[in-house]
GROMACS .gro file of N, CA and C in nm:
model
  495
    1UNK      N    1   1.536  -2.412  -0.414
    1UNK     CA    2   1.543  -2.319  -0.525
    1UNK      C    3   1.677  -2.247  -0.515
    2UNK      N    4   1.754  -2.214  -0.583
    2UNK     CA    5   1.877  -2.186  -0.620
    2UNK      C    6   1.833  -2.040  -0.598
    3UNK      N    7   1.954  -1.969  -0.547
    3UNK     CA    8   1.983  -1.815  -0.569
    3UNK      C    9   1.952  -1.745  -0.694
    4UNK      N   10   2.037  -1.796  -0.788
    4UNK     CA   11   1.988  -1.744  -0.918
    4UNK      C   12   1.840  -1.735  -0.937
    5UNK      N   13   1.783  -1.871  -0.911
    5UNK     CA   14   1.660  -1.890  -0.994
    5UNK      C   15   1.559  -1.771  -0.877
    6UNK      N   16   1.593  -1.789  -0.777
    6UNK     CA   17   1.529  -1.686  -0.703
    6UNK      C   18   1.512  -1.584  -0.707
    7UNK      N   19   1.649  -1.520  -0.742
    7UNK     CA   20   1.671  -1.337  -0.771
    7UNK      C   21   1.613  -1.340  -0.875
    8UNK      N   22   1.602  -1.407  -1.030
    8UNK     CA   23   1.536  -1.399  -1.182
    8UNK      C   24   1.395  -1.389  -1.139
    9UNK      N   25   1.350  -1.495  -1.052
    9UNK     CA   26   1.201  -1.504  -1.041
    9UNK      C   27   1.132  -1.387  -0.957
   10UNK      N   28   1.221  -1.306  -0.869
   10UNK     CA   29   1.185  -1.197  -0.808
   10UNK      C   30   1.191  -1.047  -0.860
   11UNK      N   31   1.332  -1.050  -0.983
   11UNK     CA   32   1.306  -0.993  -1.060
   11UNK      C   33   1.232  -0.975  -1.183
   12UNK      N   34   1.185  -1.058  -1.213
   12UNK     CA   35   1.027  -1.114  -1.279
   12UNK      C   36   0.901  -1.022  -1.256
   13UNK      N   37   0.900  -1.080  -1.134
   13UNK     CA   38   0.763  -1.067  -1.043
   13UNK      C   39   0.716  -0.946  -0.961
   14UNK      N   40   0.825  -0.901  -0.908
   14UNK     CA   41   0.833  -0.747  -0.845
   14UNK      C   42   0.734  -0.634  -0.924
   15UNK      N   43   0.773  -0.622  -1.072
   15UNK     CA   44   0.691  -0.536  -1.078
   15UNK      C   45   0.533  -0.544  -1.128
   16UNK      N   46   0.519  -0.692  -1.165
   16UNK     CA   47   0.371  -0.726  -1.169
   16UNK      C   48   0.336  -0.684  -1.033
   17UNK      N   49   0.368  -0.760  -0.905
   17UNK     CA   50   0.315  -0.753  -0.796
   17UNK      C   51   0.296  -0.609  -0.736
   18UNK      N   52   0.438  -0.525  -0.770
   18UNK     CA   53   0.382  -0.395  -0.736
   18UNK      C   54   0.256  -0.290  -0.807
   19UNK      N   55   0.311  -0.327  -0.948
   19UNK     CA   56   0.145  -0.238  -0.997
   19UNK      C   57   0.014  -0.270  -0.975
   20UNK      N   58   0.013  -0.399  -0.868
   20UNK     CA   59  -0.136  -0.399  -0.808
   20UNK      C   60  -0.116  -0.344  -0.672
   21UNK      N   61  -0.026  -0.276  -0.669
   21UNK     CA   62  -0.003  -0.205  -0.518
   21UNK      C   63   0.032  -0.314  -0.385
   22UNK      N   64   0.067  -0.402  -0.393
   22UNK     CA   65   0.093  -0.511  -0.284
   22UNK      C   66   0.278  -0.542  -0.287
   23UNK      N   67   0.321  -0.606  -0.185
   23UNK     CA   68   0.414  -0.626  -0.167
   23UNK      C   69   0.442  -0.765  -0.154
   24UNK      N   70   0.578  -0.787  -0.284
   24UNK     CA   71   0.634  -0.921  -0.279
   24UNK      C   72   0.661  -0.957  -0.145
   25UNK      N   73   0.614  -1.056  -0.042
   25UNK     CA   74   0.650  -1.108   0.063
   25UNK      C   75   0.795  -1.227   0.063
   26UNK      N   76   0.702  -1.369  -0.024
   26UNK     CA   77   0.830  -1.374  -0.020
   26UNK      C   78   0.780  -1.491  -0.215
   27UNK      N   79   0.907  -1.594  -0.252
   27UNK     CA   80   0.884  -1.673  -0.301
   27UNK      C   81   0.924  -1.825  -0.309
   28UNK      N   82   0.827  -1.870  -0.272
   28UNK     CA   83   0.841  -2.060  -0.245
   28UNK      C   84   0.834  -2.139  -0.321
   29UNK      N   85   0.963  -2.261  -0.321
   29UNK     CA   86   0.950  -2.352  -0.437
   29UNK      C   87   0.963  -2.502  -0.372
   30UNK      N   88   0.839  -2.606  -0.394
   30UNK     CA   89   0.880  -2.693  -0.317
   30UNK      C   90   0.835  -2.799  -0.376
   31UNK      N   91   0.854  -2.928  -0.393
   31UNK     CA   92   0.807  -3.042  -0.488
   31UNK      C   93   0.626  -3.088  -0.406
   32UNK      N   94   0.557  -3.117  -0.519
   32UNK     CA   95   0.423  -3.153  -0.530
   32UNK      C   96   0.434  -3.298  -0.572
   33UNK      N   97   0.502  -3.437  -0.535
   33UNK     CA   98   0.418  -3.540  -0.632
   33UNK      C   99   0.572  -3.498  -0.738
   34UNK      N  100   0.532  -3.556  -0.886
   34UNK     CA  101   0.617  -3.514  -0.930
   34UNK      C  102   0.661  -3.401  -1.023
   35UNK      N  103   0.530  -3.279  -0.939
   35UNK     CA  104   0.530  -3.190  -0.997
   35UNK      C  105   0.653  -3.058  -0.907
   36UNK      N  106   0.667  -2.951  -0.946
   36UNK     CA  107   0.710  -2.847  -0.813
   36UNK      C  108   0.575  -2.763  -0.778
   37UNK      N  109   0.585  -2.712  -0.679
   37UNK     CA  110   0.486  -2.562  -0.665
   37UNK      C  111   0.544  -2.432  -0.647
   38UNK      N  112   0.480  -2.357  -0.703
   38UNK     CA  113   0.556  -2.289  -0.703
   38UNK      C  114   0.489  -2.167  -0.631
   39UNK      N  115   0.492  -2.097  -0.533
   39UNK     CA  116   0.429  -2.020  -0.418
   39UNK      C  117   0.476  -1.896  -0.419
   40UNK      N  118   0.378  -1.764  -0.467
   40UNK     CA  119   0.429  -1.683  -0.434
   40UNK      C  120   0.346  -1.570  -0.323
   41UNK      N  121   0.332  -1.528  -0.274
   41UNK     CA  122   0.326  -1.463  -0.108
   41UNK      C  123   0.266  -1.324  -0.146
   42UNK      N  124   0.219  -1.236  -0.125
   42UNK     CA  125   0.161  -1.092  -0.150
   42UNK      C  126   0.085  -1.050  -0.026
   43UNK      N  127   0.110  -0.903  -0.025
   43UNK     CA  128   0.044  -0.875   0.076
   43UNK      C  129   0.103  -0.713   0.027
   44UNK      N  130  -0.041  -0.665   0.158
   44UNK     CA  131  -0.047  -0.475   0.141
   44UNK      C  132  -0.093  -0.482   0.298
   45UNK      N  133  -0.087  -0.353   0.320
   45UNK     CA  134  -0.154  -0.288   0.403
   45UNK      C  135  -0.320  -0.306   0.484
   46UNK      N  136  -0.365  -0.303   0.335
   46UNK     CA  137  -0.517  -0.324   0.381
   46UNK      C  138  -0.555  -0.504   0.344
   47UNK      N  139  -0.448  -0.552   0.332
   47UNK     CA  140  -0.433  -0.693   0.275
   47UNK      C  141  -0.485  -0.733   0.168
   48UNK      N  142  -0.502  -0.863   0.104
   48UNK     CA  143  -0.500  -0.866  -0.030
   48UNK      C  144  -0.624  -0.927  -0.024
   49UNK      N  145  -0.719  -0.895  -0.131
   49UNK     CA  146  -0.821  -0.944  -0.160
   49UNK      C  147  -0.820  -1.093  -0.270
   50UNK      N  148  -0.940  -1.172  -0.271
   50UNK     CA  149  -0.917  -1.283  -0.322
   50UNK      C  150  -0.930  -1.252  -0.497
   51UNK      N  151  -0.999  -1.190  -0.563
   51UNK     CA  152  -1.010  -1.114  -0.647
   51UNK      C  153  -0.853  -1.068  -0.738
   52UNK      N  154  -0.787  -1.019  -0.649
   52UNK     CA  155  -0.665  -0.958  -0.669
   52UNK      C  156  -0.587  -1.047  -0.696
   53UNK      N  157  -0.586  -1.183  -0.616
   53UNK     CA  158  -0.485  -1.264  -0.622
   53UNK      C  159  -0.517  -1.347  -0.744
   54UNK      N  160  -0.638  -1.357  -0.765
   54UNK     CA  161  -0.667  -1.452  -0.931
   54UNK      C  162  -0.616  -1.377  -1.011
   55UNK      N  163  -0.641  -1.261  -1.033
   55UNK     CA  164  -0.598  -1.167  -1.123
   55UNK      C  165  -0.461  -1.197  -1.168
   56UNK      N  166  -0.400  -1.155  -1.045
   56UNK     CA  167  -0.259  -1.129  -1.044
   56UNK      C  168  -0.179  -1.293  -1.051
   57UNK      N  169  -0.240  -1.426  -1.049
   57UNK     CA  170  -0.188  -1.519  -1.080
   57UNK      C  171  -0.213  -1.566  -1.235
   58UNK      N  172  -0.297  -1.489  -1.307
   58UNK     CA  173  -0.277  -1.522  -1.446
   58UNK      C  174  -0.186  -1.426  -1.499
   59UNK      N  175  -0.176  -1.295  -1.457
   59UNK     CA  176  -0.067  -1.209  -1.512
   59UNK      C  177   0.072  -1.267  -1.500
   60UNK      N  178   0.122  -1.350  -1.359
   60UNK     CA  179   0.216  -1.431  -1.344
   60UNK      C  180   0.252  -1.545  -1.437
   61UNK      N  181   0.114  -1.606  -1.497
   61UNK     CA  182   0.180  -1.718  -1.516
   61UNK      C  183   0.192  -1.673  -1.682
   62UNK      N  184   0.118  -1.582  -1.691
   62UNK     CA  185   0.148  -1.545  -1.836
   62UNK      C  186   0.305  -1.488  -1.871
   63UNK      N  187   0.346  -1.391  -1.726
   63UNK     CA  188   0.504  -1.390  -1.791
   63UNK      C  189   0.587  -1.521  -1.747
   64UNK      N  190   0.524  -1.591  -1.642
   64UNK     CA  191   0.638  -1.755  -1.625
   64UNK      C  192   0.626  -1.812  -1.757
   65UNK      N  193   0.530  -1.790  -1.827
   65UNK     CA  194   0.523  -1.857  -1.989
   65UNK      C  195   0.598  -1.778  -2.086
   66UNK      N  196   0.614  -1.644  -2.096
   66UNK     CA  197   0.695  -1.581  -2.154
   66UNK      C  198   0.807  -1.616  -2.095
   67UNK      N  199   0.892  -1.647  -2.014
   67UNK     CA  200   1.028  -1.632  -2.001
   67UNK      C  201   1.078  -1.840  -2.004
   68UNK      N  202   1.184  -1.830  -1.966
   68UNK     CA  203   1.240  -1.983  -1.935
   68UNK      C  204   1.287  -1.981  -1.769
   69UNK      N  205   1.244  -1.913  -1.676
   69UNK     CA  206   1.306  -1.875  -1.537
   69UNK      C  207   1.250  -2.000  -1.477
   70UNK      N  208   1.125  -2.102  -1.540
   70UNK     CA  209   1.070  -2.227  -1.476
   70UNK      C  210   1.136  -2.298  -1.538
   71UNK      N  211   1.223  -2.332  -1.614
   71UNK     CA  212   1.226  -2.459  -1.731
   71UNK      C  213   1.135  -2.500  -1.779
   72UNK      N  214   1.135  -2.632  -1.807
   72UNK     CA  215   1.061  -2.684  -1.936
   72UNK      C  216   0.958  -2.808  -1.825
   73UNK      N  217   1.033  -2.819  -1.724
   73UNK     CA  218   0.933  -2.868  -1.600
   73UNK      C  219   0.790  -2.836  -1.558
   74UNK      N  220   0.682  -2.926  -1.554
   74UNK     CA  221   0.526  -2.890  -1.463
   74UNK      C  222   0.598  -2.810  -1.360
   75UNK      N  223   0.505  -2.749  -1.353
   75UNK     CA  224   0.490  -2.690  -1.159
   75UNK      C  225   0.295  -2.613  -1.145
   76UNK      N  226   0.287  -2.616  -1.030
   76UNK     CA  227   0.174  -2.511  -1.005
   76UNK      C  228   0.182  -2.424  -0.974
   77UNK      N  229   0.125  -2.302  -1.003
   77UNK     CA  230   0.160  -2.200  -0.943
   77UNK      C  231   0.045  -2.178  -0.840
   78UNK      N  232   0.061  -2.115  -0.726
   78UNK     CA  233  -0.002  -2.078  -0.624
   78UNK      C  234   0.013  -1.931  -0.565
   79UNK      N  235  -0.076  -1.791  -0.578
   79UNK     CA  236  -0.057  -1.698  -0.528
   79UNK      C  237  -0.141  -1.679  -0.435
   80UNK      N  238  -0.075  -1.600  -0.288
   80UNK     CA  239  -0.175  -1.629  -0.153
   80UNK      C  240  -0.151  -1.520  -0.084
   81UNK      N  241  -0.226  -1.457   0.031
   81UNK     CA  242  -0.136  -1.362   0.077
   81UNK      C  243  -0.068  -1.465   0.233
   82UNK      N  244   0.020  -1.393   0.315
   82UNK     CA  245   0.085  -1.507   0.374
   82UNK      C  246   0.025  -1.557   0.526
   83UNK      N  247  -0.093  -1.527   0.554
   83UNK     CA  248  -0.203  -1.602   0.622
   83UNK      C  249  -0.158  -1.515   0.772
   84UNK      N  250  -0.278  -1.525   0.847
   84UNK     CA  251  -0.227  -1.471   0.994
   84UNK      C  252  -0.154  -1.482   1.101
   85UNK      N  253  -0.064  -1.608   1.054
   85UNK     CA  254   0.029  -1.633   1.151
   85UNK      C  255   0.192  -1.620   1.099
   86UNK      N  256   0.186  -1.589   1.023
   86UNK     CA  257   0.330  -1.594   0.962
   86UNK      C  258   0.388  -1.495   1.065
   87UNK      N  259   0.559  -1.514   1.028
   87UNK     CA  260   0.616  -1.455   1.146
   87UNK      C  261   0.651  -1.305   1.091
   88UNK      N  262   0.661  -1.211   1.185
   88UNK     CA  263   0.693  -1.070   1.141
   88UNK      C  264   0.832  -1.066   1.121
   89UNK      N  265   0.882  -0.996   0.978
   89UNK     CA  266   1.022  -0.968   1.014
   89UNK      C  267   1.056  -0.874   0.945
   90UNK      N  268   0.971  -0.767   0.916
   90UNK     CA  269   1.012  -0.682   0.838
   90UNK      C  270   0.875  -0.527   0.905
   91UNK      N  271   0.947  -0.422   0.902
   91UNK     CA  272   0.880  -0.339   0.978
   91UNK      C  273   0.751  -0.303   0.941
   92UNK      N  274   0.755  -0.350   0.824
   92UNK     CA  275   0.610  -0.304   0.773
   92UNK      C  276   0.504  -0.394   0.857
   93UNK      N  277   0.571  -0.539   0.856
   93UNK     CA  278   0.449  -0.634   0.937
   93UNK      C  279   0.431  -0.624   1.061
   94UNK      N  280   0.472  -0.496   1.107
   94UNK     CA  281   0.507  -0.519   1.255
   94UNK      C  282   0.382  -0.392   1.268
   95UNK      N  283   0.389  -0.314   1.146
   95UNK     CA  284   0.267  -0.155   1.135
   95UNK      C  285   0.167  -0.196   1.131
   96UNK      N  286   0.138  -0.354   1.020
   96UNK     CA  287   0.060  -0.419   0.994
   96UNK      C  288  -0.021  -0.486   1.082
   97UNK      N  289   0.060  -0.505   1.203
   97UNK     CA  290   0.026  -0.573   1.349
   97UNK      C  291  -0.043  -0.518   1.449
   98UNK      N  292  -0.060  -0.384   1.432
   98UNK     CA  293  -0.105  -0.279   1.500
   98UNK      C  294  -0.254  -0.314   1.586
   99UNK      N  295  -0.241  -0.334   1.719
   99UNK     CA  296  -0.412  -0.347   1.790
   99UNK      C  297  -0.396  -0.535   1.758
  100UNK      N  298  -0.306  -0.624   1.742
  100UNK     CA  299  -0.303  -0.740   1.722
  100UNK      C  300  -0.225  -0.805   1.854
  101UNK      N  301  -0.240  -0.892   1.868
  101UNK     CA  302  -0.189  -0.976   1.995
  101UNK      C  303  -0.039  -1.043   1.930
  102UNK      N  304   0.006  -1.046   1.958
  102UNK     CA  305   0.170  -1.093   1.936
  102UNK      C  306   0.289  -1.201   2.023
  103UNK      N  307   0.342  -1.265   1.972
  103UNK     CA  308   0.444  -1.348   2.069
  103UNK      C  309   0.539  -1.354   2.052
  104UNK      N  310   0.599  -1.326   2.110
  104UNK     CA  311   0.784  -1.267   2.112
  104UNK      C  312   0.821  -1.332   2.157
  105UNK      N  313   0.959  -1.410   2.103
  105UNK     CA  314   1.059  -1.445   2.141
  105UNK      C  315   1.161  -1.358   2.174
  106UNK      N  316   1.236  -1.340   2.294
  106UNK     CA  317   1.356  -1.277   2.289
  106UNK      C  318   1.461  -1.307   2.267
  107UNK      N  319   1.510  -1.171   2.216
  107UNK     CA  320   1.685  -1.217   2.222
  107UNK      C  321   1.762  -1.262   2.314
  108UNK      N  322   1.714  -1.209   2.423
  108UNK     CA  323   1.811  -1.196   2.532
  108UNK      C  324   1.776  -1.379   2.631
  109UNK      N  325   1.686  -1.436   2.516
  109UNK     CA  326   1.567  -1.560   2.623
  109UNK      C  327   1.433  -1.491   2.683
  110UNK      N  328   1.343  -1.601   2.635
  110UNK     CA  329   1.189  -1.568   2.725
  110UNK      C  330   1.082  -1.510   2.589
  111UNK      N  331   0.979  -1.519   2.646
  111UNK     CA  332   0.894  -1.457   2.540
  111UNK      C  333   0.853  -1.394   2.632
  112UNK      N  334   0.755  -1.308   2.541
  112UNK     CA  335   0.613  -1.234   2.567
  112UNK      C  336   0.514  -1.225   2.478
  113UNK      N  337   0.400  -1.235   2.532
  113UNK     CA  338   0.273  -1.164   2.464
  113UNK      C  339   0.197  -1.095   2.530
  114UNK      N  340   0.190  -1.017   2.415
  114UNK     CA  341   0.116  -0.872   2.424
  114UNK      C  342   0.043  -0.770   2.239
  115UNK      N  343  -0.006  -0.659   2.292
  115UNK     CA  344  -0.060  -0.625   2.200
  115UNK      C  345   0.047  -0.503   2.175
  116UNK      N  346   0.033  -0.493   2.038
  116UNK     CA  347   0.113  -0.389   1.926
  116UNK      C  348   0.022  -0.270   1.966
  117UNK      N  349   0.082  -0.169   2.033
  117UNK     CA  350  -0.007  -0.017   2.028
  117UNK      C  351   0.027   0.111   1.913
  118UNK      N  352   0.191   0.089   1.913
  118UNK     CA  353   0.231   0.154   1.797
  118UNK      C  354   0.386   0.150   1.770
  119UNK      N  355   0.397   0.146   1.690
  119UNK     CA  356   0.556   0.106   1.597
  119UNK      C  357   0.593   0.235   1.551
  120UNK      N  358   0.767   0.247   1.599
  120UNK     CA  359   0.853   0.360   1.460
  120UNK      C  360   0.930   0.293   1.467
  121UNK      N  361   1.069   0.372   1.405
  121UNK     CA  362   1.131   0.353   1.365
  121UNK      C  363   1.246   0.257   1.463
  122UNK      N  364   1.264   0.262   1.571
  122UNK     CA  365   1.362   0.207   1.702
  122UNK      C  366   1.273   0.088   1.745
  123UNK      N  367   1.145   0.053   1.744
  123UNK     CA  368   1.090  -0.058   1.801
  123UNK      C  369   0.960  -0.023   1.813
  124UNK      N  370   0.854  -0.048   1.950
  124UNK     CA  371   0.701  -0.089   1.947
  124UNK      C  372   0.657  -0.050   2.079
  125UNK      N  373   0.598   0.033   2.075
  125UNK     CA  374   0.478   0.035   2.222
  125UNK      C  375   0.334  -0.071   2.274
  126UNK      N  376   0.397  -0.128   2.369
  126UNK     CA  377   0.305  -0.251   2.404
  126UNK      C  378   0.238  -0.210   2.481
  127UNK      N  379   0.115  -0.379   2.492
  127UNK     CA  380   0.028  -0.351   2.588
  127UNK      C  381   0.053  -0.534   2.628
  128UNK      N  382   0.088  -0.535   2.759
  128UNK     CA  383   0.107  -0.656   2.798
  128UNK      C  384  -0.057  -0.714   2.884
  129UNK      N  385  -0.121  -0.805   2.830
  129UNK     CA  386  -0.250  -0.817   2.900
  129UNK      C  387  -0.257  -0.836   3.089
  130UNK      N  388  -0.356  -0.782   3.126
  130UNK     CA  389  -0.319  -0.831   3.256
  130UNK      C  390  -0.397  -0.974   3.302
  131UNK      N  391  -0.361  -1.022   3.395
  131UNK     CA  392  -0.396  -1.162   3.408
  131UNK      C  393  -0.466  -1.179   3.576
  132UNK      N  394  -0.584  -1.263   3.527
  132UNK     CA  395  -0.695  -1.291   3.681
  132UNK      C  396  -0.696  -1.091   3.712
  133UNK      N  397  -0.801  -1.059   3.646
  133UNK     CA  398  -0.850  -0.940   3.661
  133UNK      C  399  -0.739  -0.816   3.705
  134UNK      N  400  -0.639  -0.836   3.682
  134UNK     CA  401  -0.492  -0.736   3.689
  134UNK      C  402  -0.529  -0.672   3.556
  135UNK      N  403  -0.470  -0.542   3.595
  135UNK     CA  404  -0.486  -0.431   3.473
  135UNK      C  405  -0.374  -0.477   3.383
  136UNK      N  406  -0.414  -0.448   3.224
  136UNK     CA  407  -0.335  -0.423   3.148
  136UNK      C  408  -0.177  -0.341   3.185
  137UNK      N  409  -0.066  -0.382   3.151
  137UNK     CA  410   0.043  -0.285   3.179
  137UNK      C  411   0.146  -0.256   3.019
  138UNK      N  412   0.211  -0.148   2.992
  138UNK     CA  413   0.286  -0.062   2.885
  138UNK      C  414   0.393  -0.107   2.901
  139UNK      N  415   0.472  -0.165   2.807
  139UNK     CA  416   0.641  -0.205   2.759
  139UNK      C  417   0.656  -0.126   2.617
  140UNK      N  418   0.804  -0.095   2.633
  140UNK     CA  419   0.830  -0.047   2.502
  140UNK      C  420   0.926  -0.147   2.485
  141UNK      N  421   0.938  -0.185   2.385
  141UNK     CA  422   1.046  -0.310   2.303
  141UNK      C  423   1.123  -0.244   2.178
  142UNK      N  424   1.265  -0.299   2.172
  142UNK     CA  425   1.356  -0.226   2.093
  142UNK      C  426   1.340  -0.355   1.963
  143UNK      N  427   1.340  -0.306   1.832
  143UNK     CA  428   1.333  -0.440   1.742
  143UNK      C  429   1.464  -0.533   1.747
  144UNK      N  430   1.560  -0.467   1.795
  144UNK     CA  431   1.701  -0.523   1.836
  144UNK      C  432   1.655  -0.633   1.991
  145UNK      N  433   1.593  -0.616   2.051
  145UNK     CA  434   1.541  -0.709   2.183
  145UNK      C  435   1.470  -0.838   2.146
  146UNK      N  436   1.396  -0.830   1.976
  146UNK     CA  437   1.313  -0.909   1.916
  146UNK      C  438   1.403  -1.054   1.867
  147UNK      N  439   1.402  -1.164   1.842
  147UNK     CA  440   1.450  -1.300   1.815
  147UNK      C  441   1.368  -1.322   1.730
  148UNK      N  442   1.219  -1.333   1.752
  148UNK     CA  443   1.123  -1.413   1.652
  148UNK      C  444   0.997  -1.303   1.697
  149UNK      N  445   0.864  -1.297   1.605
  149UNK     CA  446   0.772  -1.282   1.656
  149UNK      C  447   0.641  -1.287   1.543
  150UNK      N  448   0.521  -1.382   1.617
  150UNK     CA  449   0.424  -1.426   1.582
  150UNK      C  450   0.293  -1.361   1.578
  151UNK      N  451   0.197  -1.312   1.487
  151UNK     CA  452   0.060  -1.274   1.582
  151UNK      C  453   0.015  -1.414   1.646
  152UNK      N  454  -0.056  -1.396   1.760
  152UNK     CA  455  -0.127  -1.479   1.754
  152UNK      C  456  -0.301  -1.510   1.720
  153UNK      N  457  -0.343  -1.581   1.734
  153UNK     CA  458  -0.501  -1.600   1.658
  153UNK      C  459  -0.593  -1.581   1.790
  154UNK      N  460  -0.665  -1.487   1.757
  154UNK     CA  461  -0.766  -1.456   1.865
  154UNK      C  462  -0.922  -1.470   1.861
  155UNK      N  463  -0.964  -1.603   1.898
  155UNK     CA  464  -1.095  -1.605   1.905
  155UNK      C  465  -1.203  -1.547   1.917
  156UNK      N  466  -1.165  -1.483   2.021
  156UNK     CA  467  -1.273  -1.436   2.117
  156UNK      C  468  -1.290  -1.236   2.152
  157UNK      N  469  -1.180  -1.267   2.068
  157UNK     CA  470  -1.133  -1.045   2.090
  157UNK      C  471  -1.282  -1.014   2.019
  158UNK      N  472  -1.316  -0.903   2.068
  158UNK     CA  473  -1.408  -0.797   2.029
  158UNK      C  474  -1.335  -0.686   1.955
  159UNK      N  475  -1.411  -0.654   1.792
  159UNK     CA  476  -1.367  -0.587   1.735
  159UNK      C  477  -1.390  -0.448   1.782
  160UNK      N  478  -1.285  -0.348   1.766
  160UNK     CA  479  -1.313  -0.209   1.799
  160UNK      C  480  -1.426  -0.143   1.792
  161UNK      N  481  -1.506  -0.177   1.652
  161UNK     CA  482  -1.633  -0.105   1.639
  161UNK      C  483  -1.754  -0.175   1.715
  162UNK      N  484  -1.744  -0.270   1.787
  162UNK     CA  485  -1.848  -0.363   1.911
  162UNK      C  486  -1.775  -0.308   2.036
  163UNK      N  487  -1.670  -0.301   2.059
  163UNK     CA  488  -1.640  -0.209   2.134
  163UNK      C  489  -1.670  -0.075   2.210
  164UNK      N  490  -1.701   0.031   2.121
  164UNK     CA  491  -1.751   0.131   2.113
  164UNK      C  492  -1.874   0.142   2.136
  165UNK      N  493  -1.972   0.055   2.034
  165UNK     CA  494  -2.112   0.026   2.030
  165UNK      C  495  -2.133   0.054   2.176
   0.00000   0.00000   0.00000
C-alpha cells in the first residue's frame, strides 16, 4: 500500500474509529486471490468488543463507498482488534499490558520475560518470575533498553479475582 493511499485511508478512518472511543492501531493491505483485503486494527483500553467492530465495519465501508481512496477494485474489508500477541510499540500497549507476562527483546542483546507491574512515562516496573521455587524478583526497564516486545499467552495464570477468592 502506497504512502499516499495510507495517510488518505487513515485520514478517512481516524475519526469514525475515534467516535466509538477506540484507537486506530494500525492499517493493512494485502492481496486475497484476486481480490485485496483490506485490514483495519482497533483497539481501547478495555478492548474492543465484537459488537463494536460490526458496527464500526459498516460505518467504514459506507465511507470506503463514499470516497475513491479504494479504487474501482474488489477488496474485503476486515475490522479486528489486533489479537494478544501483537507486539507493543506504543506506550499505551505497554499500560494495556499491565499484570500481563511479556518478552523482551533487548537492545543492548538478550531477552527477558517477565510481568508488567506498572508503566510511566521513562519505562516499566517488572516482575521477573522466579524459577524451581525461587522467589519472584523487581527490574525496572527504560523503554530506550526495549528492541521488541511481545505479551506472551498464558494458559494456566489464575485470574486476580480466583486469586483473592
Amino acid at each position: 500500500m502506497s504512502t499516499t493511499q495510507s495517510d488518505r485511508l487513515r485520514g478517512l478512518l481516524e475519526p469514525l474509529v475515534a467516535a466509538k472511543g477506540l484507537d486506530l492501531e494500525d492499517i493493512e493491505m494485502s492481496k486475497a486471490g484476486k481480490r485485496r483485503m483490506l485490514r483495519v486494527i482497533v483497539d481501547s483500553d478495555e478492548g474492543v468488543e465484537l459488537d463494536v467492530c460490526a458496527e464500526l465495519s459498516r460505518e467504514v465501508s459506507d465511507k470506503l463507498d463514499e470516497s475513491d481512496v479504494m479504487g474501482e477494485d474488489e477488496y474485503v474489508l476486515e475490522v479486528s482488534s489486533p489479537g494478544a500477541d501483537r507486539p507493543l510499540t506504543e506506550h499505551r500497549h505497554y499500560v494495556r499490558a499491565i499484570d500481563r507476562l511479556v518478552k523482551f527483546q533487548l537492545a543492548e542483546g538478550g531477552e527477558l520475560i517477565a510481568r508488567i507491574l506498572d508503566v510511566d512515562d521513562e519505562g516499566m516496573d517488572l516482575e521477573i518470575p522466579g524459577v524451581k521455587g525461587r522467589k519472584a524478583t523487581a527490574r525496572r526497564i527504560a523503554f530506550t533498553d526495549i528492541a521488541k516486545a511481545r505479551v506472551e499467552i498464558e494458559f494456566n495464570r489464575k485470574d486476580k479475582k480466583e486469586e483473592e477468592a
